[in-house]
Short mmCIF file of C-alpha atoms in Angstrom, two decimals:
data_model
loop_
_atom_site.label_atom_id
_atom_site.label_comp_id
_atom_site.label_asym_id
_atom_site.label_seq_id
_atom_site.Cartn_x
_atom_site.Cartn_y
_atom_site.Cartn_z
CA UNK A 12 89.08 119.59 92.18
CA UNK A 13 88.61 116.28 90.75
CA UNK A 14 87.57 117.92 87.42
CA UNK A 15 90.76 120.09 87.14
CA UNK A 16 92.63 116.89 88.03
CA UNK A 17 91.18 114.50 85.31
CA UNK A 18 91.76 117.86 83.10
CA UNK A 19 94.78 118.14 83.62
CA UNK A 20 95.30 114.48 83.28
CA UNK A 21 93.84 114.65 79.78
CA UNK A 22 95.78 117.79 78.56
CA UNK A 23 99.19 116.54 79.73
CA UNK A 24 98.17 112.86 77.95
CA UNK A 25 97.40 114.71 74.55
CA UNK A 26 100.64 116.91 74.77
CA UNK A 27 102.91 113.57 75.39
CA UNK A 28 101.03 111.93 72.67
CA UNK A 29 101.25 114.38 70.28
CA UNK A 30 105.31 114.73 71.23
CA UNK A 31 105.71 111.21 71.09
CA UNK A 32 104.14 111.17 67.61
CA UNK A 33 106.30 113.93 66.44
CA UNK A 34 109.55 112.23 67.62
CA UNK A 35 108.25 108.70 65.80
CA UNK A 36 107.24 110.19 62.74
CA UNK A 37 110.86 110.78 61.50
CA UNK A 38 112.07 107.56 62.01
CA UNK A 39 109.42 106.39 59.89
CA UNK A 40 110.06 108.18 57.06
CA UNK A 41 113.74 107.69 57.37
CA UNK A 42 112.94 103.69 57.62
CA UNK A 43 110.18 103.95 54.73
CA UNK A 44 113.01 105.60 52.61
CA UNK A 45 115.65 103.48 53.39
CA UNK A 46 113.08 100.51 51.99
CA UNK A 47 112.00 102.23 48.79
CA UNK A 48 113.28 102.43 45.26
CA UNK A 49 115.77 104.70 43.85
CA UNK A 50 112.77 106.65 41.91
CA UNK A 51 110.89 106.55 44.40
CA UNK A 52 113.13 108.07 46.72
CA UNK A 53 114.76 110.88 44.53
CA UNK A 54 111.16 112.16 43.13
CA UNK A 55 110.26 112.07 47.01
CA UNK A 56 107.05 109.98 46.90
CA UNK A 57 108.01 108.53 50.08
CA UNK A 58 105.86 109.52 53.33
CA UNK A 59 105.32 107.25 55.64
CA UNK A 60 105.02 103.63 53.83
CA UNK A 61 107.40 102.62 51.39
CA UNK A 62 106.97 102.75 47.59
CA UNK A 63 108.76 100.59 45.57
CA UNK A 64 109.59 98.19 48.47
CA UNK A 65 113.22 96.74 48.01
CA UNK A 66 115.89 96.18 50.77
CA UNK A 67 119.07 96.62 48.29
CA UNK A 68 120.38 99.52 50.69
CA UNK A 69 120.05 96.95 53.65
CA UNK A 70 122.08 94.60 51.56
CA UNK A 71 124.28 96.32 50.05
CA UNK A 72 125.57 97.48 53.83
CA UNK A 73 124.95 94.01 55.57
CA UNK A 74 126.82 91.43 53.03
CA UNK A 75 130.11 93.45 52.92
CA UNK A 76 132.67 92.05 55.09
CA UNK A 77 133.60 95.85 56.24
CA UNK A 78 130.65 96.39 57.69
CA UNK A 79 130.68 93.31 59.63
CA UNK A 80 134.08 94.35 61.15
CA UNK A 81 132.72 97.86 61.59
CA UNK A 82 130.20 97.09 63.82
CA UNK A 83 132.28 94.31 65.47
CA UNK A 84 134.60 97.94 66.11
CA UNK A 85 131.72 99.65 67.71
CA UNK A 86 130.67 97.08 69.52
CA UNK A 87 134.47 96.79 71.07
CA UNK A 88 134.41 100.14 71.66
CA UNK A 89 130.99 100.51 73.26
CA UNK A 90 131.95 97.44 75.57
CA UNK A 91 135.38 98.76 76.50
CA UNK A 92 134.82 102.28 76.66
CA UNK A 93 131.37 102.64 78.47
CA UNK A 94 132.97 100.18 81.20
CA UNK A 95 136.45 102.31 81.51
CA UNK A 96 134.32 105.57 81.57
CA UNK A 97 132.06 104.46 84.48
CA UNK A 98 134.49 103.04 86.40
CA UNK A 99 136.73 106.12 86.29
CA UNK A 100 133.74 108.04 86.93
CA UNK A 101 132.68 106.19 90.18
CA UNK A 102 136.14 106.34 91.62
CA UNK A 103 136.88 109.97 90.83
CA UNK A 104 133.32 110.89 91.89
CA UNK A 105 133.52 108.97 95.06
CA UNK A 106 136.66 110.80 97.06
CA UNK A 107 135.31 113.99 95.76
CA UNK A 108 132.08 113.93 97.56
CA UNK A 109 133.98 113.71 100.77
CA UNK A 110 134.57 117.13 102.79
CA UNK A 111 137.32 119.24 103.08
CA UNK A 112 137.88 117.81 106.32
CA UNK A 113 138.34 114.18 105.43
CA UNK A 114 140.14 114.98 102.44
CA UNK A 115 142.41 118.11 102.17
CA UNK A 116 143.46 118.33 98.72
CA UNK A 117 139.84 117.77 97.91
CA UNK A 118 139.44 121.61 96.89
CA UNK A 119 143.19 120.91 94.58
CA UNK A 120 141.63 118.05 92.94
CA UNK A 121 138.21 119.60 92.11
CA UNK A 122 140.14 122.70 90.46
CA UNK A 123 142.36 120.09 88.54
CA UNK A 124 139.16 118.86 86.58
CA UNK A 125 137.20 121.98 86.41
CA UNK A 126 139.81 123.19 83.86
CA UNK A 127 139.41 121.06 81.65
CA UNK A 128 136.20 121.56 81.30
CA UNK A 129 136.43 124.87 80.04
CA UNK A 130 140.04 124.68 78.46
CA UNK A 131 141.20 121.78 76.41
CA UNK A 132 144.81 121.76 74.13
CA UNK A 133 142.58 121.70 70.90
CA UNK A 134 143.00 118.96 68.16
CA UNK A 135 146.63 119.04 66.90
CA UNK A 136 147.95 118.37 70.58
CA UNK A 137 145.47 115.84 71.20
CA UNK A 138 146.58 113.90 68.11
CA UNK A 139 150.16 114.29 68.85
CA UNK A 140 149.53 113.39 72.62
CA UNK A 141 147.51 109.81 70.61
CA UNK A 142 150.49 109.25 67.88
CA UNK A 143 153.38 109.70 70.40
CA UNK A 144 151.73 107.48 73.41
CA UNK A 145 151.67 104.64 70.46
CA UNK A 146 147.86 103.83 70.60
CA UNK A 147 147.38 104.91 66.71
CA UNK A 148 144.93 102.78 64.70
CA UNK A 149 143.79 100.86 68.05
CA UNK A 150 140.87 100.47 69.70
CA UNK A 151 142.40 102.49 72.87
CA UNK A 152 142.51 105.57 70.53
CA UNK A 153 138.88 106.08 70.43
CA UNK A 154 138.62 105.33 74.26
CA UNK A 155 141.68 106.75 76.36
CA UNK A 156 141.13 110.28 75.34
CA UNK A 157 138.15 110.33 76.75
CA UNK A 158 137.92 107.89 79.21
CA UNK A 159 136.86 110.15 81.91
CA UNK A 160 134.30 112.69 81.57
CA UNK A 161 134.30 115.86 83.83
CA UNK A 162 130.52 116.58 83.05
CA UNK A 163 129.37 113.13 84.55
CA UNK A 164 131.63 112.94 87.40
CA UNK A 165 130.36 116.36 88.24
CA UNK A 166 126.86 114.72 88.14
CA UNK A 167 127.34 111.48 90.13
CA UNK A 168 129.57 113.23 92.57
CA UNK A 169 126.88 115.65 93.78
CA UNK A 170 124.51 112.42 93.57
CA UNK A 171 127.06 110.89 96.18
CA UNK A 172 126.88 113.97 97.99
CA UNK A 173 122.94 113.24 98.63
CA UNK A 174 123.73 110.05 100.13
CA UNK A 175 123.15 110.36 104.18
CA UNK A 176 126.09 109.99 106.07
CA UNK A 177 124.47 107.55 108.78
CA UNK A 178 124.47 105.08 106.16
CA UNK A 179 128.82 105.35 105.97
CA UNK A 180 129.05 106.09 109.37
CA UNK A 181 127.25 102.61 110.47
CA UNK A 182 129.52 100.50 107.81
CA UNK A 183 132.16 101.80 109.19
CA UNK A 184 131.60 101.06 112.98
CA UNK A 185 130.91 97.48 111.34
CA UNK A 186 134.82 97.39 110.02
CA UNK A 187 133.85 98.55 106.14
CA UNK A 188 136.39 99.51 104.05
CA UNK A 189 135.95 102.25 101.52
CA UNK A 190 136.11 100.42 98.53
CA UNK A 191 133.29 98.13 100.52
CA UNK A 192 131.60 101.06 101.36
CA UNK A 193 131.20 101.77 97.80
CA UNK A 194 130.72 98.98 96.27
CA UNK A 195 127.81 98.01 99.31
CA UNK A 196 126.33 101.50 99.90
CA UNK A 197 127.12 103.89 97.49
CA UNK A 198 127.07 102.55 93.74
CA UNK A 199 123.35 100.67 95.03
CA UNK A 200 121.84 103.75 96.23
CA UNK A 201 123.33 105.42 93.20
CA UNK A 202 121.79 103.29 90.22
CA UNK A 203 119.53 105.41 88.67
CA UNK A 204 122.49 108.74 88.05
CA UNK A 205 124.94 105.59 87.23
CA UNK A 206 122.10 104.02 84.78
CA UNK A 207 121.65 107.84 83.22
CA UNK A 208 125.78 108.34 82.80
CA UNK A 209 125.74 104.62 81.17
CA UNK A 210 123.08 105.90 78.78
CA UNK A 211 124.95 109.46 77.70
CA UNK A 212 128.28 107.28 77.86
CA UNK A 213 126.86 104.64 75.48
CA UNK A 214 125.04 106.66 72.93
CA UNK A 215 128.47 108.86 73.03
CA UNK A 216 130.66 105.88 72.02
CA UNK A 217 128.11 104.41 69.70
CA UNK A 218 127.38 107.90 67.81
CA UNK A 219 131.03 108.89 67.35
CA UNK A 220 132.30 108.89 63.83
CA UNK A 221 135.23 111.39 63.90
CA UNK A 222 137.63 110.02 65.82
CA UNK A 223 137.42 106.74 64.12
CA UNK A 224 138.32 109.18 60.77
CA UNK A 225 141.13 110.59 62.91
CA UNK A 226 143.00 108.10 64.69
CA UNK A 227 142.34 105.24 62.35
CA UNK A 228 145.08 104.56 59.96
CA UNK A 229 143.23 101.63 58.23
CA UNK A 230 139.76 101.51 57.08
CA UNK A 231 139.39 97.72 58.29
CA UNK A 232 139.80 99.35 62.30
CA UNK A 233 136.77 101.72 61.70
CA UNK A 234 133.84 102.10 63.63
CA UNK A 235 130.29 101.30 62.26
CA UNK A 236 129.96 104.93 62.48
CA UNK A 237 133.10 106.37 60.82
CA UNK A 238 132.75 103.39 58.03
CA UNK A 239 129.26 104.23 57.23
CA UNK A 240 130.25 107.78 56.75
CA UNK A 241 133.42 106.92 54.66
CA UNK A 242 130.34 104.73 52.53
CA UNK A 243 128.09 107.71 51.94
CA UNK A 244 131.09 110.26 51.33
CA UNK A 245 133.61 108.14 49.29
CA UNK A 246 130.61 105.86 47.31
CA UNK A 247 132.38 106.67 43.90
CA UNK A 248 135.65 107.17 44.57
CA UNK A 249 137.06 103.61 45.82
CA UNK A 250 137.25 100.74 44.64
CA UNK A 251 134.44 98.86 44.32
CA UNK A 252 133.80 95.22 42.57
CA UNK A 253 131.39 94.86 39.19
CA UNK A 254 128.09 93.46 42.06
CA UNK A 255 128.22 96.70 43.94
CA UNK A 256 128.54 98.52 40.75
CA UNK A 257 125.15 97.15 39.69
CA UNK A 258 123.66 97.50 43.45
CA UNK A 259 125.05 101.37 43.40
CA UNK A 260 123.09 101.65 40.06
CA UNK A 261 119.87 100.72 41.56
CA UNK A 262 119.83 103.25 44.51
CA UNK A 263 120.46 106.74 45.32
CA UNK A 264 122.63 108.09 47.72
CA UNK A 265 119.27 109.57 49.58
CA UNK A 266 118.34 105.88 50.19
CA UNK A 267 121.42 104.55 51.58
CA UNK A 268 121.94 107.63 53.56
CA UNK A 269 118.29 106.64 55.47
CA UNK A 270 119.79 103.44 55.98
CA UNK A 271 122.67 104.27 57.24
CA UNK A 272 121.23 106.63 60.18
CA UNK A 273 118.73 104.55 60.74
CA UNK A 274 121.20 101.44 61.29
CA UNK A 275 123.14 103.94 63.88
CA UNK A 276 120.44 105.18 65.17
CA UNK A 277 118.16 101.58 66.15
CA UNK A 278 120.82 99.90 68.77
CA UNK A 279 120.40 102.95 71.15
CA UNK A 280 116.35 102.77 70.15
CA UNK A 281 116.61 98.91 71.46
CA UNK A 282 118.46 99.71 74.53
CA UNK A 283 116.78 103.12 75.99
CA UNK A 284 113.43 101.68 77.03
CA UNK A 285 115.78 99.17 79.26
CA UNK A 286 117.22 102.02 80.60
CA UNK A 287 114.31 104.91 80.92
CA UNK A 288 113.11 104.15 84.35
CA UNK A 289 116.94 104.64 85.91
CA UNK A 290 116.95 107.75 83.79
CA UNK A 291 113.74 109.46 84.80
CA UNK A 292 114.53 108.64 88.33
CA UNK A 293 118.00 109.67 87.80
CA UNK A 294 116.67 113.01 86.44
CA UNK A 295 113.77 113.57 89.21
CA UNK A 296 115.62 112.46 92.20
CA UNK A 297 116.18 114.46 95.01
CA UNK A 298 113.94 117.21 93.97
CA UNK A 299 111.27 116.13 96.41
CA UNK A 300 112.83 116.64 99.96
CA UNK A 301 111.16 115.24 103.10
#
């Protein structure tokens, strides 16, 4: 037994590895790119270590003042939007956990949201719904349209559903409230589904690019995301001074294309190991019953 343990053990330690290698490796070369020389990088002589080390892509996207405001954007958004969506999530989630018999419309409600999960009015009435409610070229355009998300309500609501009663009944025999209730009891037990919906929420704001393209009537109110895009896309078709001109000359669009995802790509790589524990547990809970 304690041979096909330490076997096991072994086996599933290799397998992780090796998937934890594959997963790295990428970033790597996309890193190793975005540091090597235009030759270098079109001939692909890149691997995994930079040839022709130069950090022109790195500069060419940090020292415009477009940038700066980009990411000042996304950070807005992320801020703003990850704390709307939870909250909405937590109090929509919350009532709905309840029975039939403590809420009666319960059953109404649920229907109300499962539709849109399965139909939605499509683009054009979504961007007419945006443009008539006056929130063009704001930051509320790339967060009220989907401020609440169906999907992770569904998810934290059947969390709340786990929670034993015993625990509400007693707070309210002590004079609890239901916002008390919770804030005390609920959203505490609740921390490691809340922690995985803040992850999916933030990588959703942080990753979006379209909206920004859509809603945003200026380039100065883009997100990093959208204005990184618009970099790659539109590289020779705006106007760009006589300096950038020279920097554009000395790298290829492969180059500041691995720069680019990798810069979108590292804020979510600083913040998930913060966040992995709530996640796993958020994942794993429950499925052990005693």
């Amino acid at each position: 037994m304690a041979f096909s343990r330490q076997l096991f053990v072994v086996t599933n330690s290799i397998v992780l590895a090796s998937l934890f290698v594959l997963g790295l490796l990428p970033f790597i070369h996309l890193l190793s790119v975005s540091l090597s020389s235009n030759l270098a990088a079109v001939s692909n002589e890149v691997k995994l270590w930079p040839v022709g080390f130069t950090v022109e892509a790195y500069k060419f996207l940090g020292q415009k003042p477009e940038f700066l405001n980009s990411l000042a954007v996304s950070l807005e958004r992320v801020v703003l939007g990850t704390t709307l969506n939870m909250i909405l999530v937590v109090m929509a989630a919350y009532p709905l956990s309840k029975e039939v018999e403590r809420f009666r419309l319960r059953t109404l409600y649920v229907w109300f949201f499962a539709v849109t999960m399965f139909l939605g009015g499509g683009l054009i009435p979504t961007y007419i719904v945006v443009k008539e409610t006056g929130i063009m070229d704001t930051i509320w355009a790339l967060i009220l349209p989907g401020a609440l998300s169906v999907w992770h309500m569904v998810m934290l609501l059947n969390f709340f559903r786990s929670v034993p009663k015993d625990l509400e009944e007693a707070a309210i025999v002590d004079g609890a409230g239901k916002i008390k209730i919770l804030v005390k009891i609920y959203v505490p037990i609740s921390l490691p589904a809340i922690a995985t919906i803040l992850l999916f929420t933030l990588v959703g704001h942080w990753n979006s690019w379209f909206d920004g393209i859509l809603y945003m009537n200026s380039p100065s109110h883009y997100p990093l995301q959208s204005y990184l895009y618009t970099l790659v896309t539109k590289i020779n078709i705006e106007a760009i001074s006589t300096e950038d001109i020279g920097t554009l000359n000395r790298l290829s669009e492969k180059t500041l294309r691995s720069a680019q995802i990798f810069l979108g790509a590292l804020p979510i790589m600083l913040v998930y190991p913060f966040l992995q524990r709530y996640f796993i547990k958020g994942i794993t809970v429950g499925s052990v019953k005693e």
